[in-house]
Structure formats: C-alpha cells, structure tokens
Amino acid sequence: MGKALIIGAGGVAGVVIHKCCQNSTVFTEICIASRTKSKCDKFKEKLQDKTTTKITTAQVDADDVNQLISLIRREQPDIVINVALPYQDLTIMDACLATKTDYVDTANYEPKDTAKFEYKWQWAYRERFERAGITALLGCGFDPGITGVFCSYAQKHYFDEIRYIDILDCNGGDHGYPFATNFNPEINIREVSANGNYIENGKWVETKPMEIKRVYKFDQVGEKDMYLLHHEELESLALNIHGIKRIRFFMTFGQNYLTHLKCLENVGMTSIEPIIYEGREIVPLQFLKAVLPDPASLGPRTVGKTNIGCICQGIKDGKPLNYYVYNICDHQVCYKEVGSQAVSYTTGVPAMIGAMMVMTGKWKKPGVYNVEEFDPDPFMDALNQWGLPWKEDFHPTLVD
Ligand code: NDP
C-alpha cells in the first residue's frame, strides 16, 4: 500500500518498526531516520530478512526543519510517524506542511526550557493542515492514544452521557534496577515531578506532585498505590467527550521509585535549569538521563504486566452505568515478540495502528485531530489483531 517515514530509533520506535514490518501489506516500505543512524541500521539488519517490507535508513536532526524537508522530499513517504521526542513535534509538523505529508505522533509538544506540555501549540496548526489537505493525528500511543479511543468507544456504544472518567495506568513490571524509567527518562521525570491536576466542571484543579494517592486492585497485577498526575489526554477528552463533569489520571508508582525520585529532586538532579560544570553548561536532568539505564535496554530484564484502561461512569436510558475497558500486557511476552518491554510495546503498537488508519483512509481527514475524534471501531478491532486485546468490565471497583 504505502511508505512510512519513522523518525526516532529509541524504545518506542523499535516497536513501531517491528509492527510495520509485520504489517507488510499496509507498510510496503519504511524509512527509519534518526539522529544516530547506526541505531536505524541495527533495526534494518535485524529485520530485513524477516519481512517483505523494504527498509531504508537515514540520518536526520529533527530539530532542523530544512533537513526534514529534504529528507521527506527524497524519501516521498505517505506518512511520517514521529517517535522522536516531544521537542521535535513542531519542526516535524512544519516539514509535513511544506511537503503535504500526513503526520502521526505519540506525545504532545513540550518546549525544552519549560516542563509544560499542552496541545495549544499543535492545535494552532489546524487550519494550515486543513488548507494543505493533510491529516495530523496527535497523541496516538497508549496514554494518550488508546485511552482516548477507549473513551470514544464507550461513548459510541454504551452511554448517552459520560459524566466521570478515571484513567488508570498501572505498570506492575519489575526491571530489577533500584531506579530506572520505562521511557525516555528526561520526559518521564519532567512529567512525574510536575504538579498534578484534573478537570472538574470545566476547570483545572491543581494539586502538589503526588498529593492525591489511591490504592487499586488491578486485574492480573494486584493491589498497587497510584497517584494523580497531570496528563495530556485530560485536555482533549474534556473537550471531545460531551457532558463530562470530571476527568482524572492516575499512575502507579512503587515506594522505592518515589524515594529515589524525591532524593534526586532534593539534590537538584531533576532540574531543567542549566548550570555551569567545569566551565561548560549542562542541564542536570539531561546529565541524569545519561547515567540512568537506557529504557530500550530494560526489555530482557523486565518481568510482570501492565494494566492500563479507563473507568467511565454515566447514564444510559436514564439509568446509571459504570464501564471499565482495559488492556493487560506482559513485559516478557512483548520482549519475546519484538525485543522491547511493555511500556514501549503499548506505545508503539497504537502508533503503527494510527498510521495504518490514516493510510487506509479510515481516519483520513484534513486537519489536526486527537484520536477520540475518529470512529473508534476499526482501531479497537486492530488492537485485538495487532497485540493489545482489551477487556470490558461492567461492574468495576470505582476510585473514590
Ligand atoms: P527514546 O529516548 O528511547 O528515543 C527517542 C529517539 O528519538 C532516539 O532514537 C533519539 O535519538 C531520537 N531523537 C531525539 N532527538 C532527536 C533529534 N533532534 N533528531 C532526530 N532524532 C532524535 O524515547 P522513547 O522511545 O521512550 O519515546 C519516544 C516518544 O514516545 C517520546 O515522545 C515519548 O514521550 C513518547 N511516549 C508516549 C507514550 C504514550 O503512551 N503516549 C508512552 C511512552 C513514550 P538518539 O538515539 O540519537 O538519542
């Protein structure tokens, strides 16, 4: 069918690449381009004899729009799958506009110097994408991504009105290190050390980091502590799910992770303010990333399961209804299939599916969209087919 340009060659990219190669009838060709070309070449070497997808590789600095434009003009992809870092979202969207190429990503833009992510920068591209006749699909990982599809599926099939949504992200995996992050450490630590917040009656309510804690018993994982965080899909779901009164996001953390994080914060290692070290400017958090384990290396060591899903509470035919839809993913099963742990897997699979939805025309519409703005049904079918089957529970335990 067509060609995808995959930008980035980290943990999530590895899964996208494997999944595109499994799905050769849609992805007849892929080009893997990243800052470090040798990482792209490694994927090519590993996969080229096992797939009919034609694989090429390239070097690109995705902070540089002109380099991106030349790469896209040379490679002529049908779609760009951005699995580099959130800092590159806007340059890649600019290059897609200049070359009239469709775009998918998994995380919303965040400026390097302020640890604040929101959709306003990318939503500002709406009219330009409409005029260019191309589609941008934003936030198509698990959360954001599948969580939005789960909510729109609930709205389409089960509810007249959804009033409350709780998104629960549980990682019951153990990698055996005292401290490591499951995806890019810089992005992960910026996210979890920020103030929490949620939306109630149309307004953001801010909390201190990790101020709100709940304990929840997750199917196939067991009881875990979870904490309320700010998360990007809250912003789009509050607009796109009609009648919503409150939406919150919780993520599980073990006490050990939190103690390490607190200590790193207390000594200043999580700061994004540059400091001078031996005459040279360094950013403490970037230095910390350099000494922490590479998330892409956690695959062989991580055991246990993730359980991520959405609890919706609302009304159907005048009666109250509760509905929980979630996916359980086993770290070791993912590793055996694609050589990555479940956090990369649960992000990379939906990114491939999102690109497939756009390429096959099912989700093709000029403009800039979040996943919940499209028909969830073909995406939900594809989740079952491509490795992330989901379960439903009509009598879930609720979060107070
Ligand atoms: P990694 O750090 O493992 O990989 C990032 C890749 O991007 C690396 O290969 C890196 O290159 C490359 N890169 C960084 N800067 C540039 C640049 N300027 N030009 C070209 N390439 C660049 O990150 P992950 O794979 O863990 O995460 C990828 C994305 O997925 C992130 O945006 C993250 O926020 C998102 N994510 C989304 C989730 C969701 O559920 N929605 C969950 C988890 C992650 P190099 O190898 O040279 O460093």
XYZ file of N, CA and C in Angstrom, residues 299-385:
261
model
N 14.185 -4.301 28.282
C 13.383 -5.417 27.763
C 13.707 -6.768 28.370
N 14.975 -7.220 28.266
C 15.259 -8.581 28.740
C 15.077 -8.744 30.246
N 15.150 -7.660 31.015
C 15.148 -7.755 32.477
C 13.764 -7.592 33.087
N 12.811 -7.052 32.322
C 11.550 -6.661 32.953
C 10.546 -7.814 32.942
N 10.041 -8.115 34.144
C 9.004 -9.149 34.258
C 7.744 -8.526 34.864
N 6.603 -9.163 34.635
C 5.349 -8.639 35.183
C 4.485 -8.063 34.065
N 3.407 -7.375 34.471
C 2.417 -6.936 33.483
C 2.042 -5.471 33.658
N 1.585 -4.870 32.571
C 0.941 -3.559 32.667
C -0.566 -3.761 32.554
N -1.310 -2.863 33.162
C -2.771 -2.884 33.039
C -3.195 -1.418 32.922
N -3.636 -1.015 31.726
C -3.989 0.398 31.519
C -5.406 0.466 30.941
N -6.220 1.357 31.497
C -7.580 1.452 30.979
C -8.337 2.640 31.536
N -9.632 2.686 31.197
C -10.472 3.823 31.573
C -11.749 3.318 32.249
N -12.071 3.956 33.379
C -13.363 3.689 34.026
C -14.289 4.863 33.697
N -15.391 4.566 33.040
C -16.352 5.617 32.694
C -17.607 5.419 33.535
N -18.134 6.507 34.063
C -19.395 6.466 34.809
C -20.350 7.444 34.131
N -21.573 6.990 33.880
C -22.508 7.884 33.208
C -23.910 7.346 33.218
N -24.656 7.709 32.174
C -26.090 7.417 32.119
C -26.420 6.733 30.802
N -27.241 5.669 30.865
C -27.778 5.058 29.651
C -29.271 4.820 29.872
N -30.089 5.314 28.976
C -31.556 5.185 29.076
C -32.049 5.601 30.471
N -31.498 6.678 30.973
C -31.940 7.227 32.264
C -31.394 6.509 33.476
N -30.594 5.436 33.257
C -30.070 4.677 34.408
C -28.560 4.849 34.506
N -28.024 4.811 35.750
C -26.568 4.928 35.893
C -25.847 3.702 35.324
N -24.692 3.905 34.732
C -23.916 2.795 34.168
C -22.429 3.030 34.434
N -21.754 1.961 34.853
C -20.299 2.023 35.022
C -19.657 1.056 34.033
N -18.515 1.441 33.486
C -17.883 0.623 32.434
C -16.370 0.819 32.510
N -15.654 -0.299 32.540
C -14.180 -0.254 32.617
C -13.656 -1.017 31.415
N -12.809 -0.395 30.628
C -12.201 -1.081 29.482
C -10.690 -0.940 29.628
N -9.974 -2.058 29.502
C -8.534 -2.016 29.779
C -7.787 -3.074 28.992
N -6.480 -2.890 28.920
C -5.600 -3.884 28.294
C -4.574 -4.343 29.316
N -4.271 -5.634 29.273
C -3.193 -6.182 30.099
C -2.093 -6.642 29.164
N -0.863 -6.251 29.470
C 0.235 -6.588 28.570
C 1.403 -7.143 29.397
N 1.983 -8.241 28.938
C 3.036 -8.917 29.694
C 4.407 -8.515 29.152
N 5.263 -7.981 30.024
C 6.578 -7.482 29.583
C 7.378 -8.544 28.828
N 7.408 -9.765 29.362
C 8.247 -10.794 28.740
C 7.677 -11.278 27.408
N 6.339 -11.305 27.303
C 5.724 -11.697 26.028
C 6.112 -10.667 24.949
N 6.075 -9.383 25.330
C 6.478 -8.319 24.382
C 7.934 -8.501 23.987
N 8.759 -8.783 24.987
C 10.187 -8.907 24.708
C 10.438 -10.039 23.718
N 9.743 -11.156 23.936
C 9.949 -12.304 23.023
C 9.499 -11.947 21.602
N 8.434 -11.157 21.513
C 7.928 -10.841 20.170
C 8.775 -9.785 19.446
N 9.088 -8.686 20.137
C 9.737 -7.571 19.411
C 11.015 -7.058 20.085
N 11.426 -7.694 21.187
C 12.669 -7.266 21.841
C 12.526 -6.020 22.702
N 11.298 -5.680 23.116
C 11.088 -4.483 23.954
C 10.174 -4.798 25.122
N 10.269 -3.969 26.179
C 9.343 -4.145 27.303
C 7.970 -3.548 26.972
N 7.005 -3.801 27.889
C 5.601 -3.488 27.566
C 5.308 -1.991 27.443
N 6.099 -1.130 28.107
C 5.771 0.303 28.003
C 6.041 0.794 26.578
N 7.169 0.361 26.004
C 7.433 0.705 24.600
C 6.395 0.021 23.696
N 6.073 -1.232 24.012
C 5.143 -2.011 23.174
C 3.765 -1.347 23.134
N 3.267 -0.979 24.331
C 1.907 -0.425 24.388
C 1.840 0.974 23.751
N 2.986 1.589 23.502
C 3.009 2.885 22.799
C 3.218 2.681 21.300
N 4.102 1.745 20.950
C 4.455 1.551 19.540
C 3.352 0.899 18.718
N 2.616 -0.040 19.328
C 1.546 -0.712 18.580
C 0.471 0.298 18.135
N -0.067 1.138 19.067
C -1.076 2.105 18.597
C -0.529 3.135 17.616
N 0.769 3.469 17.715
C 1.333 4.418 16.742
C 1.285 3.799 15.337
N 1.631 2.504 15.252
C 1.538 1.827 13.945
C 0.079 1.778 13.492
N -0.834 1.450 14.418
C -2.253 1.342 14.033
C -2.794 2.708 13.575
N -2.413 3.770 14.294
C -2.859 5.122 13.909
C -2.405 5.452 12.496
N -1.136 5.133 12.198
C -0.614 5.400 10.849
C -1.396 4.583 9.822
N -1.708 3.324 10.186
C -2.481 2.469 9.274
C -3.888 3.058 9.037
N -4.508 3.595 10.116
C -5.849 4.183 9.979
C -5.831 5.340 8.975
N -4.779 6.153 9.042
C -4.687 7.298 8.134
C -4.382 6.797 6.715
N -3.419 5.868 6.608
C -3.008 5.407 5.269
C -4.124 4.671 4.538
N -4.956 3.957 5.295
C -6.032 3.200 4.632
C -7.280 4.079 4.439
N -7.209 5.329 4.859
C -8.324 6.252 4.626
C -9.406 6.206 5.692
N -9.282 5.280 6.675
C -10.343 5.167 7.693
C -10.356 6.399 8.601
N -9.198 6.950 8.855
C -9.091 8.145 9.697
C -8.427 9.289 8.929
N -8.744 9.401 7.671
C -8.083 10.444 6.874
C -9.034 11.617 6.705
N -8.646 12.771 7.234
C -9.492 13.961 7.164
C -8.550 15.158 7.304
N -8.598 16.134 6.400
C -7.661 17.251 6.523
C -7.844 18.005 7.836
N -6.750 18.250 8.534
C -6.806 18.985 9.796
C -5.930 18.320 10.844
N -6.049 18.796 12.087
C -5.262 18.271 13.207
C -6.239 17.677 14.216
N -6.074 16.406 14.530
C -7.079 15.716 15.356
C -6.459 14.913 16.492
N -7.242 14.777 17.558
C -6.921 13.798 18.600
C -7.691 12.523 18.278
N -7.183 11.403 18.797
C -7.717 10.098 18.374
C -9.223 9.949 18.619
N -9.727 10.548 19.703
C -11.139 10.334 20.055
C -12.089 11.043 19.086
N -11.542 11.817 18.152
C -12.399 12.500 17.183
C -12.739 11.613 15.979
N -12.162 10.400 15.926
C -12.437 9.478 14.821
C -13.276 8.293 15.301
N -13.815 7.524 14.335
C -14.595 6.319 14.665
C -13.682 5.315 15.381
N -14.008 4.950 16.635
C -13.112 4.056 17.375
C -13.139 2.602 16.888
N -14.202 2.189 16.178
C -14.388 0.751 15.910
C -13.236 0.090 15.139
N -12.782 0.666 14.004
C -11.690 -0.031 13.299
C -10.409 -0.077 14.128
N -10.188 0.920 14.955
C -8.988 0.946 15.809
C -9.096 -0.132 16.884
N -10.292 -0.273 17.488
C -10.484 -1.290 18.533
C -10.298 -2.691 17.945
N -10.769 -2.907 16.717
C -10.558 -4.213 16.059
C -9.069 -4.449 15.837
N -8.386 -3.390 15.394
C -6.949 -3.530 15.103
C -6.148 -3.816 16.378
N -6.585 -3.273 17.517
C -5.882 -3.567 18.780
C -5.914 -5.064 19.061
N -7.088 -5.670 18.845
C -7.188 -7.121 19.063
C -6.293 -7.884 18.095
N -6.192 -7.382 16.880
C -5.417 -8.091 15.856
C -3.902 -7.921 16.031
